[in-house]
């Protein structure tokens, strides 16, 4: 229940698209009606591919456990020459991360005055939903806001470990920059980016540019005179009194590590 799939086949390959339709992570066992080729897992969000590391064949079917994040998906690809191998059990078929540090404390948040936000940076003692803020300029803000924080990092003893920044809950997307280096854009669960090449021992400067939809600004503009509104649309305005949408970086923001996968990009 809550798992959708599609199957495409040709003489040289079979491709299954597996999609978690629920807003919660799911673990399940997959049974595919093909056998004789080693399964690969292709991530459409990151572009990475890797061989499945936990699978077996049984009665002409390929069996493998999967774990998908909320609303997550994966392509399971069986291609290439047939193999006599019938199983592999060398590790999980998904990225297993271990939280090692939470970035709590205060954040400096800069809104865009041109989009109706406050001019000076705002100190958030903790990550807060913009739509619940006491300041109407933040409560009805739609656009991009820049979160800044400085943190200390002590590298792990294993130099091959990957380091990830997990953003927790984001409404609606976020660009991550660490020590002046672009690390990626998180636009879907699990809102995680790889910061291995950017994080350094000691002091680190983190910027997270978070953008929401324009729904809250449209609602806020209804209470303003026409010459003070930030938005204009030919579409029907949202109903007055409609609840504001959650907005901004809600977290928790954590650093996590994992053992590296052997990955590549599809050819």
Short mmCIF file of C-alpha atoms in Angstrom, two decimals:
data_model
loop_
_atom_site.label_atom_id
_atom_site.label_comp_id
_atom_site.label_asym_id
_atom_site.label_seq_id
_atom_site.Cartn_x
_atom_site.Cartn_y
_atom_site.Cartn_z
CA UNK A 1 0.00 0.00 0.00
CA UNK A 2 1.30 3.45 -0.92
CA UNK A 3 4.01 2.11 -3.24
CA UNK A 4 3.58 2.84 -6.96
CA UNK A 5 5.64 1.23 -9.69
CA UNK A 6 6.12 1.04 -13.44
CA UNK A 7 8.03 -1.55 -15.51
CA UNK A 8 9.70 -1.12 -18.90
CA UNK A 9 11.45 -4.00 -20.63
CA UNK A 10 13.62 -4.66 -23.69
CA UNK A 11 15.86 -7.57 -24.69
CA UNK A 12 18.91 -5.92 -23.08
CA UNK A 13 17.35 -4.47 -19.91
CA UNK A 14 14.49 -4.23 -17.43
CA UNK A 15 13.76 -0.95 -15.64
CA UNK A 16 11.46 -0.59 -12.64
CA UNK A 17 10.48 2.79 -11.24
CA UNK A 18 9.52 2.48 -7.57
CA UNK A 19 7.83 5.43 -5.83
CA UNK A 20 6.80 5.97 -2.21
CA UNK A 21 3.45 7.77 -2.36
CA UNK A 22 3.27 8.52 1.37
CA UNK A 23 4.63 11.42 3.40
CA UNK A 24 6.67 9.09 5.61
CA UNK A 25 9.72 6.89 5.08
CA UNK A 26 9.00 3.29 4.08
CA UNK A 27 10.97 0.04 4.33
CA UNK A 28 9.74 -2.94 2.31
CA UNK A 29 10.85 -6.01 0.37
CA UNK A 30 10.70 -5.82 -3.41
CA UNK A 31 10.01 -8.85 -5.60
CA UNK A 32 10.68 -8.36 -9.33
CA UNK A 33 9.51 -10.84 -11.95
CA UNK A 34 12.92 -11.03 -13.65
CA UNK A 35 16.17 -12.79 -12.79
CA UNK A 36 19.64 -13.41 -14.20
CA UNK A 37 21.06 -9.88 -14.01
CA UNK A 38 22.54 -7.95 -11.10
CA UNK A 39 20.21 -5.11 -10.02
CA UNK A 40 21.42 -1.51 -9.98
CA UNK A 41 19.87 1.41 -8.08
CA UNK A 42 19.61 4.75 -9.89
CA UNK A 43 18.81 7.92 -7.96
CA UNK A 44 16.96 10.42 -10.17
CA UNK A 45 17.56 13.30 -7.72
CA UNK A 46 21.36 13.00 -7.40
CA UNK A 47 22.08 11.25 -10.70
CA UNK A 48 24.09 8.60 -8.88
CA UNK A 49 23.96 4.90 -9.72
CA UNK A 50 25.29 1.95 -7.77
CA UNK A 51 24.97 -1.82 -7.74
CA UNK A 52 22.49 -3.20 -5.25
CA UNK A 53 24.40 -4.68 -2.31
CA UNK A 54 21.64 -6.81 -0.78
CA UNK A 55 19.63 -9.01 -3.14
CA UNK A 56 18.94 -12.59 -4.19
CA UNK A 57 17.14 -14.56 -6.86
CA UNK A 58 14.46 -17.09 -6.05
CA UNK A 59 12.02 -18.97 -8.30
CA UNK A 60 12.82 -16.77 -11.28
CA UNK A 61 12.41 -13.50 -9.37
CA UNK A 62 14.84 -10.92 -7.99
CA UNK A 63 14.27 -10.03 -4.34
CA UNK A 64 15.75 -7.00 -2.59
CA UNK A 65 14.92 -4.87 0.46
CA UNK A 66 14.47 -1.13 -0.08
CA UNK A 67 14.01 1.94 2.07
CA UNK A 68 12.57 5.10 0.52
CA UNK A 69 12.34 8.50 2.16
CA UNK A 70 8.96 10.19 2.29
CA UNK A 71 7.75 10.73 -1.26
CA UNK A 72 11.06 9.22 -2.41
CA UNK A 73 11.72 7.05 -5.45
CA UNK A 74 14.37 4.93 -7.15
CA UNK A 75 14.95 3.24 -10.48
CA UNK A 76 15.88 -0.44 -10.21
CA UNK A 77 17.76 -1.34 -13.40
CA UNK A 78 18.73 -4.84 -14.52
CA UNK A 79 20.91 -4.68 -17.64
CA UNK A 80 24.01 -6.08 -19.31
CA UNK A 81 25.10 -9.65 -19.77
CA UNK A 82 23.34 -12.34 -17.73
CA UNK A 83 25.19 -13.33 -14.57
CA UNK A 84 25.52 -16.60 -12.72
CA UNK A 85 25.55 -14.69 -9.43
CA UNK A 86 22.37 -15.34 -7.47
CA UNK A 87 22.80 -13.16 -4.39
CA UNK A 88 24.77 -10.44 -2.60
CA UNK A 89 24.63 -9.40 1.03
CA UNK A 90 27.40 -6.85 1.58
CA UNK A 91 25.45 -3.91 3.00
CA UNK A 92 22.15 -2.02 2.87
CA UNK A 93 20.65 -0.86 -0.41
CA UNK A 94 20.22 2.68 0.91
CA UNK A 95 22.34 5.44 2.37
CA UNK A 96 22.66 4.87 6.11
CA UNK A 97 23.70 8.06 7.91
CA UNK A 98 24.57 8.68 11.54
CA UNK A 99 23.84 12.12 13.05
CA UNK A 100 26.95 13.46 14.76
CA UNK A 101 26.25 17.15 15.40
CA UNK A 102 23.17 19.37 15.68
CA UNK A 103 23.48 23.00 14.61
CA UNK A 104 21.32 24.51 17.32
CA UNK A 105 21.50 27.99 18.74
CA UNK A 106 20.86 31.31 17.05
CA UNK A 107 20.73 32.03 13.33
CA UNK A 108 21.11 35.36 11.54
CA UNK A 109 18.41 35.62 8.88
CA UNK A 110 18.44 38.25 6.13
CA UNK A 111 15.17 38.83 4.28
CA UNK A 112 14.84 40.80 1.04
CA UNK A 113 13.35 44.29 1.63
CA UNK A 114 12.39 44.47 -2.05
CA UNK A 115 10.03 41.57 -1.38
CA UNK A 116 8.53 43.20 1.70
CA UNK A 117 10.89 41.71 4.26
CA UNK A 118 12.51 43.60 7.15
CA UNK A 119 15.65 45.59 6.30
CA UNK A 120 18.09 44.60 9.08
CA UNK A 121 19.04 40.95 9.65
CA UNK A 122 16.79 39.19 12.15
CA UNK A 123 18.18 37.00 14.95
CA UNK A 124 16.28 33.73 15.28
CA UNK A 125 17.02 32.23 18.70
CA UNK A 126 15.71 29.00 17.19
CA UNK A 127 14.44 28.00 13.78
CA UNK A 128 10.93 29.39 13.38
CA UNK A 129 8.11 29.04 10.87
CA UNK A 130 7.84 32.43 9.14
CA UNK A 131 4.06 32.13 9.00
CA UNK A 132 3.93 32.03 12.82
CA UNK A 133 6.23 35.03 13.40
CA UNK A 134 4.97 38.06 15.34
CA UNK A 135 6.30 40.45 12.68
CA UNK A 136 3.80 40.71 9.80
CA UNK A 137 6.64 41.46 7.36
CA UNK A 138 8.05 38.01 8.12
CA UNK A 139 4.72 36.28 8.59
CA UNK A 140 3.58 37.22 5.06
CA UNK A 141 7.02 37.10 3.45
CA UNK A 142 7.43 35.27 0.16
CA UNK A 143 10.84 35.00 -1.44
CA UNK A 144 14.35 34.00 -0.42
CA UNK A 145 15.90 34.51 3.01
CA UNK A 146 19.53 33.84 3.86
CA UNK A 147 20.32 31.93 7.06
CA UNK A 148 23.86 32.25 8.45
CA UNK A 149 25.60 30.35 11.21
CA UNK A 150 29.18 29.57 12.22
CA UNK A 151 30.00 26.13 13.62
CA UNK A 152 33.02 24.08 14.64
CA UNK A 153 33.84 20.75 13.00
CA UNK A 154 36.16 17.97 14.10
CA UNK A 155 36.83 15.52 11.24
CA UNK A 156 36.22 11.82 11.73
CA UNK A 157 39.13 9.43 11.96
CA UNK A 158 37.99 7.68 8.78
CA UNK A 159 39.02 9.97 5.88
CA UNK A 160 36.72 8.06 3.49
CA UNK A 161 33.59 8.99 5.43
CA UNK A 162 31.09 11.23 3.67
CA UNK A 163 29.66 14.22 5.52
CA UNK A 164 26.08 15.40 4.93
CA UNK A 165 24.07 18.41 6.01
CA UNK A 166 20.51 17.37 6.84
CA UNK A 167 18.13 20.34 6.85
CA UNK A 168 15.14 18.64 8.48
CA UNK A 169 11.90 20.32 7.39
CA UNK A 170 12.19 22.91 4.59
CA UNK A 171 9.40 25.01 3.10
CA UNK A 172 9.98 24.91 0.25
CA UNK A 173 13.57 24.59 -1.03
CA UNK A 174 17.06 25.55 0.11
CA UNK A 175 20.46 26.22 -1.45
CA UNK A 176 23.43 25.30 0.75
CA UNK A 177 26.76 27.12 0.65
CA UNK A 178 29.55 26.14 3.03
CA UNK A 179 32.77 28.15 3.32
CA UNK A 180 31.90 29.93 0.08
CA UNK A 181 31.39 26.68 -1.83
CA UNK A 182 28.10 25.72 -3.46
CA UNK A 183 27.03 22.32 -2.11
CA UNK A 184 23.65 21.79 -3.74
CA UNK A 185 19.94 22.57 -3.66
CA UNK A 186 17.57 20.55 -1.47
CA UNK A 187 14.07 20.62 -2.94
CA UNK A 188 12.60 17.33 -1.77
CA UNK A 189 12.82 14.97 1.19
CA UNK A 190 15.15 14.08 2.83
CA UNK A 191 16.47 17.67 2.26
CA UNK A 192 20.08 16.52 2.48
CA UNK A 193 23.23 17.69 0.67
CA UNK A 194 26.74 16.26 0.60
CA UNK A 195 29.20 18.75 2.13
CA UNK A 196 32.25 16.46 2.27
CA UNK A 197 34.35 18.59 -0.05
CA UNK A 198 33.42 21.88 1.64
CA UNK A 199 33.52 21.18 5.38
CA UNK A 200 36.87 21.73 7.10
CA UNK A 201 38.45 21.25 10.49
CA UNK A 202 37.74 24.11 12.88
CA UNK A 203 35.51 27.08 12.04
CA UNK A 204 32.99 26.77 9.20
CA UNK A 205 30.75 29.46 7.68
CA UNK A 206 27.32 28.17 6.64
CA UNK A 207 24.78 29.93 4.41
CA UNK A 208 21.37 28.43 3.65
CA UNK A 209 19.22 30.35 1.14
CA UNK A 210 15.64 29.26 1.73
CA UNK A 211 12.76 30.06 -0.62
CA UNK A 212 9.02 29.57 -0.17
CA UNK A 213 6.07 30.01 -2.54
CA UNK A 214 4.30 33.35 -3.02
CA UNK A 215 1.06 32.17 -1.38
CA UNK A 216 1.65 33.97 1.94
CA UNK A 217 2.50 37.26 0.21
CA UNK A 218 -0.69 37.03 -1.83
CA UNK A 219 -2.68 36.57 1.36
CA UNK A 220 -0.89 39.41 3.13
CA UNK A 221 -1.38 41.78 0.21
CA UNK A 222 -5.15 41.47 0.45
CA UNK A 223 -5.05 43.55 3.63
CA UNK A 224 -2.94 46.31 2.01
CA UNK A 225 -3.89 49.20 -0.28
CA UNK A 226 -3.19 48.45 -3.92
CA UNK A 227 -0.18 50.80 -4.05
CA UNK A 228 1.52 48.97 -1.15
CA UNK A 229 1.17 45.44 -2.44
CA UNK A 230 4.21 43.40 -3.47
CA UNK A 231 2.38 41.11 -5.89
CA UNK A 232 0.06 41.26 -8.84
CA UNK A 233 -1.73 38.42 -10.56
CA UNK A 234 -4.55 38.05 -13.06
CA UNK A 235 -5.65 34.88 -11.27
CA UNK A 236 -8.28 34.92 -8.57
CA UNK A 237 -6.89 36.02 -5.21
CA UNK A 238 -6.83 33.39 -2.44
CA UNK A 239 -9.77 33.52 -0.08
CA UNK A 240 -9.41 36.05 2.73
CA UNK A 241 -8.73 34.38 6.05
CA UNK A 242 -7.21 31.32 4.45
CA UNK A 243 -4.43 29.89 6.69
CA UNK A 244 -0.88 30.83 5.82
CA UNK A 245 1.40 28.08 4.57
CA UNK A 246 4.40 26.90 6.63
CA UNK A 247 7.49 28.72 5.39
CA UNK A 248 11.23 28.83 5.89
CA UNK A 249 13.85 26.53 7.35
CA UNK A 250 12.33 24.61 10.25
CA UNK A 251 15.07 22.04 10.85
CA UNK A 252 16.49 20.49 12.87
CA UNK A 253 19.74 21.08 10.98
CA UNK A 254 22.26 18.32 11.63
CA UNK A 255 25.57 17.05 10.32
CA UNK A 256 25.71 13.32 9.67
CA UNK A 257 28.28 10.88 8.35
CA UNK A 258 28.18 7.64 6.43
CA UNK A 259 30.47 5.08 4.90
CA UNK A 260 30.97 5.85 1.20
CA UNK A 261 29.00 4.14 -1.55
CA UNK A 262 30.71 3.16 -4.77
CA UNK A 263 28.73 5.35 -7.14
CA UNK A 264 28.86 6.49 -10.74
CA UNK A 265 26.68 8.31 -13.22
CA UNK A 266 24.63 6.48 -15.86
CA UNK A 267 25.99 6.26 -19.38
#
